[in-house]
Amino acid sequence: MKRLTIALDVMGGDFGPSVTVPASLQALTSNPELNLLLVGDPDKITPLLAKTDPSLLDRIRVIAAESVIANDARVSQAIRTSRGSSMRVALEFVKSGEAQACVSAGNTGALMGLAKLVIKPLEGIERPALVTVLPNQQRGKTVVLDLGANVECDSQMLVQFAVMGSVMAEEVVGTPNPRVALLNIGEEESKGLGNIREAATILKNIPVINYIGYLEGNDLLTGKTDVMVCDGFVGNVTLKTMEGVIRMFLSLLKSSGENGKKSWWMRWFGPALQKIVQKKLAKRFSHLNPDQYNGASLLGLRGIVIKSHGGANQRAFAVAIEQAVQAVQRQVPERIAARLEALLPKSD
Amino acid sequence: MKRLTIALDVMGGDFGPSVTVPASLQALTSNPELNLLLVGDPDKITPLLAKTDPSLLDRIRVIAAESVIANDARVSQAIRTSRGSSMRVALEFVKSGEAQACVSAGNTGALMGLAKLVIKPLEGIERPALVTVLPNQQRGKTVVLDLGANVECDSQMLVQFAVMGSVMAEEVVGTPNPRVALLNIGEEESKGLGNIREAATILKNIPVINYIGYLEGNDLLTGKTDVMVCDGFVGNVTLKTMEGVIRMFLSLLKSSGENGKKSWWMRWFGPALQKIVQKKLAKRFSHLNPDQYNGASLLGLRGIVIKSHGGANQRAFAVAIEQAVQAVQRQVPERIAARLEALLPKSD
């Protein structure tokens, strides 16, 4: 198996090294070919490695970084003062080729800005987009973008997202001739914002894009489309809403003994049956657990950058690392670059 | 009990009279004081009333309307040609005082525009908003607006929504000193779109509004706020996303025999237990079933207008009628007008 190296901004996210370092060890355990660069404050990282198996330690390098970009920093300010920060240093390892991918749970806007600055967008891409792949009810997968990298989008950006999403669905998910829809507040042509209506007009005239029209929020998980395109504000709110609802369901299903009350399962079925039921239900819904699909790719760059949720727990951050591993193995940027070259109008 | 009359646009929605007429009979059965004006095409309505109990028929008047506003009609065009349409005629009964409320499952934009034109906004309100009340995890309720009446909103409109939502939470839901949040893509002050940041600045300086800052999509159901404010595009997509996820969960829980396979419950528990489990689960999650909270109020008008989902089934449309009944009984517009008068700056 080919060895691969991923640079981690271990300081990012709500919990920093206390989550990212154990998650790193988990990822190393399950990927024998993986090497990790842990970029951050060595004083906070090394104590967390104290009891680590030497065979894992061999595959870790701790890289000192002078500073950390705050989660609530303004993007422009964060980028200006980014030199030496854990996020930027991690990205620079991708730029130099020492790492094949970077993972950060830090400030989304700063990651987007720095990734553009350090790694550069692909030819023909104005603005990279955050993308994720959601499981749908048809047992297929739906590519959704943008999830928050671009808060305001004009029609051209939406069209580029549609192209990138389509390539991702075909080349990475493996969906032939993927259907592409714009997320809107109605399926009729007259509905929605001006930029969306303009994007629709453009998409109808790109023959290689299988554009199927507008879909609404309730179709995110129905599998009616393989790619759902929206601006970053709407995508972010939508995805978080979805996750909120799913977490609530999972917690209702799992709830036991909250507020000193007996679990509803307990009361209905008795403790023996309860365990079986909980396990079966957890398995039944596991593919919808946000911890299982943490990690959005920053698509449209000359390298792989994965954004983890800021609030990711150990398991979820490990999933984001795993997603980076897969993106490297599937050569996502190379495939997208090749398809974009064929699709997009030449800039000369 | 006081008699009350509600005008129904029975032609609106994806299914028209085949859903709205049976729903009307259902509402009449459960509300002995209710009278209904069924506005639409008599040729389509009367056959559906053929086997109706005379005691119910006594409380129905069929009102002939010449035309129907199409679901996909452009709003400006729909309003220009609205005279004699079922939606407009129903609204005019509210204007004249012959009905105390109007319910329609038709074109949202047209309903909004016509309601403004026919019934008029309250003093101090530029644009009415679509509002709904969602159950939250704290066993409380969250007022959410706008859900699609105003696709683009400036900061002043968001502030007015916050005021109306706050009054609704206090006067209708019964929450003292309700917390008000703006829906955004991060909780930090620097996040989001310009109009949201401006609205935040204004809301901080209105002492009677208990403004608590930004919340994200995952907090729609957590009960961290009593009022969640957003523009109509985001609100519409968010609510529909939420409903899509909830419907998917409910269908996964209820699924039995799809694709010729045996139900998962059947396989695990056997048929006897299955029935008990299904019933218990359905009850447990029933408060989240979108059919149970169908009907968004158009808030900020001098009368009561309820918008049902276009895709509402009989049960859901009956819920929307029930919501209109409650709004009449609670005198929602009068209470909001009184509070607005005290809250908003005078226009002179």
Coordinates of N, CA and C in Angstrom, one line a residue, chain B residues 127-240:
Chain B
R127 N -43.9 44.7 5.6 CA -44.2 43.5 4.9 C -44.6 42.4 5.9
P128 N -45.8 41.9 5.7 CA -46.2 40.7 6.5 C -45.2 39.6 6.4
A129 N -45.2 38.7 7.3 CA -44.3 37.5 7.3 C -45.1 36.3 7.5
L130 N -44.6 35.2 7.0 CA -45.2 33.9 7.2 C -44.5 33.3 8.5
V131 N -45.3 32.9 9.4 CA -44.7 32.4 10.7 C -45.3 31.1 11.1
T132 N -44.5 30.3 11.7 CA -45.1 29.0 12.3 C -44.5 28.8 13.7
V133 N -45.1 27.9 14.4 CA -44.7 27.6 15.8 C -44.2 26.2 15.8
L134 N -42.9 26.0 16.1 CA -42.4 24.6 16.1 C -42.2 24.1 17.5
P135 N -42.5 22.8 17.7 CA -42.2 22.2 19.0 C -40.7 22.1 19.2
N136 N -40.2 22.3 20.3 CA -38.8 22.1 20.5 C -38.4 21.1 21.6
Q137 N -37.2 20.8 21.7 CA -36.7 19.7 22.6 C -37.0 20.0 24.1
Q138 N -37.1 21.2 24.4 CA -37.3 21.6 25.8 C -38.8 21.5 26.1
R139 N -39.6 20.9 25.3 CA -41.0 20.8 25.4 C -41.7 22.2 25.4
G140 N -41.0 23.1 24.8 CA -41.5 24.5 24.6 C -41.8 24.7 23.2
K141 N -42.0 25.9 22.8 CA -42.3 26.2 21.4 C -41.4 27.3 20.8
T142 N -41.1 27.2 19.6 CA -40.2 28.2 19.0 C -41.0 28.8 17.8
V143 N -41.1 30.1 17.8 CA -41.8 30.9 16.7 C -40.7 31.1 15.6
V144 N -41.0 30.7 14.4 CA -40.0 30.9 13.3 C -40.6 31.7 12.2
L145 N -39.9 32.8 11.8 CA -40.3 33.6 10.7 C -39.1 34.3 10.0
D146 N -39.2 34.7 8.8 CA -40.2 34.5 7.8 C -40.0 33.2 7.0
L147 N -41.1 32.5 6.6 CA -41.0 31.2 6.0 C -41.1 31.2 4.5
G148 N -41.1 32.4 3.9 CA -41.2 32.5 2.5 C -42.0 33.6 1.9
A149 N -42.6 34.4 2.7 CA -43.4 35.5 2.2 C -42.5 36.6 1.5
N150 N -41.3 36.7 2.1 CA -40.3 37.8 1.6 C -39.0 37.1 1.3
V151 N -38.8 37.0 0.0 CA -37.6 36.2 -0.4 C -36.3 37.0 -0.1
E152 N -36.3 38.3 -0.3 CA -35.2 39.1 0.1 C -35.6 40.1 1.2
C153 N -34.8 40.3 2.2 CA -35.2 41.1 3.3 C -34.0 42.0 3.7
D154 N -34.3 43.3 3.9 CA -33.3 44.2 4.4 C -33.4 44.1 6.0
S155 N -32.4 44.9 6.6 CA -32.3 44.8 8.1 C -33.6 45.2 8.8
Q156 N -34.2 46.3 8.2 CA -35.5 46.8 8.9 C -36.6 45.7 8.9
M157 N -36.6 45.0 7.8 CA -37.7 43.9 7.7 C -37.4 42.8 8.8
L158 N -36.1 42.5 8.9 CA -35.7 41.4 9.9 C -36.1 41.9 11.3
V159 N -35.9 43.2 11.5 CA -36.2 43.8 12.8 C -37.7 43.7 13.1
Q160 N -38.5 44.1 12.1 CA -39.9 44.0 12.2 C -40.4 42.5 12.4
F161 N -39.8 41.6 11.8 CA -40.1 40.2 12.0 C -39.8 39.8 13.5
A162 N -38.7 40.3 14.0 CA -38.3 40.0 15.4 C -39.4 40.6 16.3
V163 N -39.8 41.8 16.0 CA -40.9 42.4 16.9 C -42.1 41.6 16.8
M164 N -42.6 41.2 15.6 CA -43.8 40.5 15.4 C -43.7 39.1 16.1
G165 N -42.5 38.5 15.9 CA -42.3 37.1 16.5 C -42.3 37.2 18.0
S166 N -41.7 38.2 18.5 CA -41.7 38.4 20.0 C -43.1 38.5 20.5
V167 N -43.9 39.3 19.9 CA -45.3 39.5 20.3 C -46.1 38.2 20.2
M168 N -45.9 37.5 19.1 CA -46.5 36.2 18.9 C -46.2 35.2 20.0
A169 N -44.9 35.2 20.3 CA -44.4 34.2 21.4 C -45.0 34.6 22.7
E170 N -45.1 35.9 23.0 CA -45.6 36.3 24.3 C -47.2 36.2 24.4
E171 N -47.8 36.7 23.3 CA -49.3 36.8 23.4 C -50.0 35.5 23.0
V172 N -49.4 34.8 22.1 CA -50.1 33.6 21.5 C -49.6 32.3 22.2
V173 N -48.2 32.2 22.1 CA -47.7 31.0 22.7 C -47.7 31.0 24.3
G174 N -47.6 32.3 24.8 CA -47.6 32.5 26.2 C -46.3 32.4 26.9
T175 N -45.2 32.7 26.2 CA -43.9 32.7 26.7 C -43.6 34.1 27.3
P176 N -43.3 34.3 28.6 CA -43.0 35.6 29.1 C -41.6 36.0 28.7
N177 N -41.4 37.3 28.3 CA -40.1 37.9 27.9 C -39.4 37.0 26.9
P178 N -40.0 36.6 25.8 CA -39.4 35.7 24.9 C -38.0 36.0 24.3
R179 N -37.1 35.1 24.3 CA -35.8 35.3 23.7 C -35.9 35.3 22.2
V180 N -35.2 36.2 21.6 CA -35.3 36.4 20.1 C -33.8 36.2 19.5
A181 N -33.7 35.4 18.5 CA -32.4 35.1 17.9 C -32.5 35.4 16.4
L182 N -31.4 35.7 15.8 CA -31.3 35.8 14.3 C -30.6 34.5 13.8
L183 N -31.2 33.9 12.8 CA -30.6 32.7 12.3 C -29.4 33.1 11.4
N184 N -28.2 32.5 11.7 CA -27.0 32.9 11.0 C -26.1 31.6 10.9
I185 N -24.9 31.8 10.2 CA -24.0 30.7 10.0 C -22.9 30.6 11.0
G186 N -23.1 31.3 12.1 CA -22.1 31.2 13.2 C -22.6 32.1 14.3
E187 N -22.1 31.8 15.5 CA -22.6 32.6 16.6 C -21.8 33.9 16.8
E188 N -20.6 34.0 16.2 CA -19.8 35.2 16.4 C -20.3 36.4 15.7
E189 N -20.1 37.5 16.2 CA -20.7 38.8 15.7 C -20.3 39.1 14.3
S190 N -19.1 38.6 13.9 CA -18.6 39.0 12.5 C -19.2 38.1 11.4
K191 N -20.0 37.1 11.8 CA -20.5 36.1 10.8 C -21.7 36.7 10.0
G192 N -21.8 36.2 8.8 CA -23.1 36.3 8.1 C -23.2 37.4 7.1
L193 N -24.4 37.7 6.6 CA -24.7 38.7 5.6 C -24.9 40.0 6.3
G194 N -24.6 41.1 5.5 CA -24.7 42.4 6.0 C -26.0 42.8 6.6
N195 N -27.2 42.4 6.0 CA -28.5 42.7 6.5 C -28.7 42.1 7.9
I196 N -28.1 40.9 8.1 CA -28.3 40.3 9.4 C -27.5 41.0 10.5
R197 N -26.2 41.4 10.1 CA -25.4 42.1 11.1 C -26.0 43.4 11.5
E198 N -26.6 44.1 10.5 CA -27.3 45.4 10.7 C -28.5 45.2 11.6
A199 N -29.3 44.2 11.3 CA -30.4 43.9 12.2 C -30.0 43.6 13.6
A200 N -28.9 42.9 13.8 CA -28.4 42.6 15.1 C -28.1 43.9 15.9
T201 N -27.5 44.9 15.2 CA -27.1 46.1 15.8 C -28.4 46.9 16.3
I202 N -29.4 46.8 15.4 CA -30.7 47.5 15.8 C -31.3 46.8 16.9
L203 N -31.4 45.5 16.9 CA -32.1 44.8 17.9 C -31.5 44.9 19.3
K204 N -30.2 45.0 19.3 CA -29.5 45.2 20.6 C -30.0 46.5 21.3
N205 N -30.5 47.5 20.5 CA -30.8 48.8 21.1 C -32.4 48.9 21.2
I206 N -33.1 47.8 21.1 CA -34.5 47.9 21.4 C -34.8 47.2 22.7
P207 N -34.9 48.0 23.8 CA -34.9 47.4 25.1 C -36.0 46.4 25.4
V208 N -37.2 46.6 24.8 CA -38.3 45.6 25.0 C -38.1 44.3 24.3
I209 N -37.1 44.2 23.4 CA -36.9 42.9 22.7 C -35.7 42.2 23.5
N210 N -36.0 41.0 23.9 CA -35.0 40.2 24.6 C -34.1 39.5 23.5
Y211 N -33.2 40.3 22.9 CA -32.4 39.8 21.8 C -31.2 39.0 22.4
I212 N -31.0 37.8 21.9 CA -29.9 37.0 22.5 C -28.8 36.7 21.5
G213 N -28.9 37.2 20.3 CA -27.7 37.0 19.4 C -28.1 36.1 18.2
Y214 N -27.0 35.6 17.6 CA -27.1 34.7 16.5 C -27.3 33.2 17.0
L215 N -28.1 32.4 16.3 CA -28.1 31.0 16.5 C -28.0 30.3 15.1
E216 N -27.6 29.1 15.1 CA -27.4 28.4 13.8 C -28.5 27.4 13.6
G217 N -28.5 26.8 12.4 CA -29.6 25.9 12.0 C -29.9 24.8 12.9
N218 N -28.8 24.3 13.5 CA -29.0 23.1 14.4 C -29.8 23.5 15.7
D219 N -30.0 24.8 15.9 CA -30.7 25.3 17.1 C -32.2 25.5 16.9
L220 N -32.7 25.2 15.7 CA -34.1 25.5 15.5 C -35.0 24.7 16.4
L221 N -34.6 23.5 16.8 CA -35.4 22.7 17.6 C -34.9 22.5 19.1
T222 N -33.7 23.1 19.4 CA -33.2 22.8 20.7 C -33.8 23.6 21.8
G223 N -34.6 24.6 21.5 CA -35.3 25.4 22.5 C -34.3 26.5 23.1
K224 N -33.2 26.8 22.4 CA -32.3 27.9 22.9 C -32.9 29.2 22.7
T225 N -33.9 29.3 21.8 CA -34.6 30.6 21.6 C -36.1 30.4 21.5
D226 N -36.9 31.4 21.8 CA -38.3 31.3 21.7 C -38.8 31.9 20.3
V227 N -37.9 32.7 19.7 CA -38.2 33.3 18.4 C -37.0 33.2 17.5
M228 N -37.1 32.6 16.3 CA -35.9 32.6 15.4 C -36.3 33.4 14.1
V229 N -35.5 34.3 13.8 CA -35.8 35.3 12.7 C -34.8 35.0 11.5
C230 N -35.4 35.0 10.3 CA -34.5 34.8 9.1 C -35.3 35.4 7.9
D231 N -34.6 35.5 6.8 CA -35.3 35.9 5.6 C -36.2 34.8 5.0
G232 N -37.1 35.1 4.1 CA -38.0 34.1 3.7 C -37.4 33.0 2.8
F233 N -36.3 33.3 2.1 CA -35.7 32.2 1.3 C -35.1 31.2 2.3
V234 N -34.3 31.7 3.2 CA -33.6 30.8 4.2 C -34.7 30.0 5.0
G235 N -35.7 30.8 5.5 CA -36.8 30.2 6.3 C -37.5 29.0 5.6
N236 N -37.8 29.3 4.3 CA -38.5 28.3 3.5 C -37.7 27.0 3.3
V237 N -36.4 27.2 2.9 CA -35.5 26.1 2.6 C -35.3 25.3 3.9
T238 N -35.1 26.1 5.0 CA -34.8 25.4 6.3 C -36.0 24.6 6.8
L239 N -37.2 25.2 6.7 CA -38.3 24.5 7.2 C -38.6 23.2 6.4
K240 N -38.4 23.4 5.1 CA -38.7 22.2 4.2 C -37.6 21.1 4.4

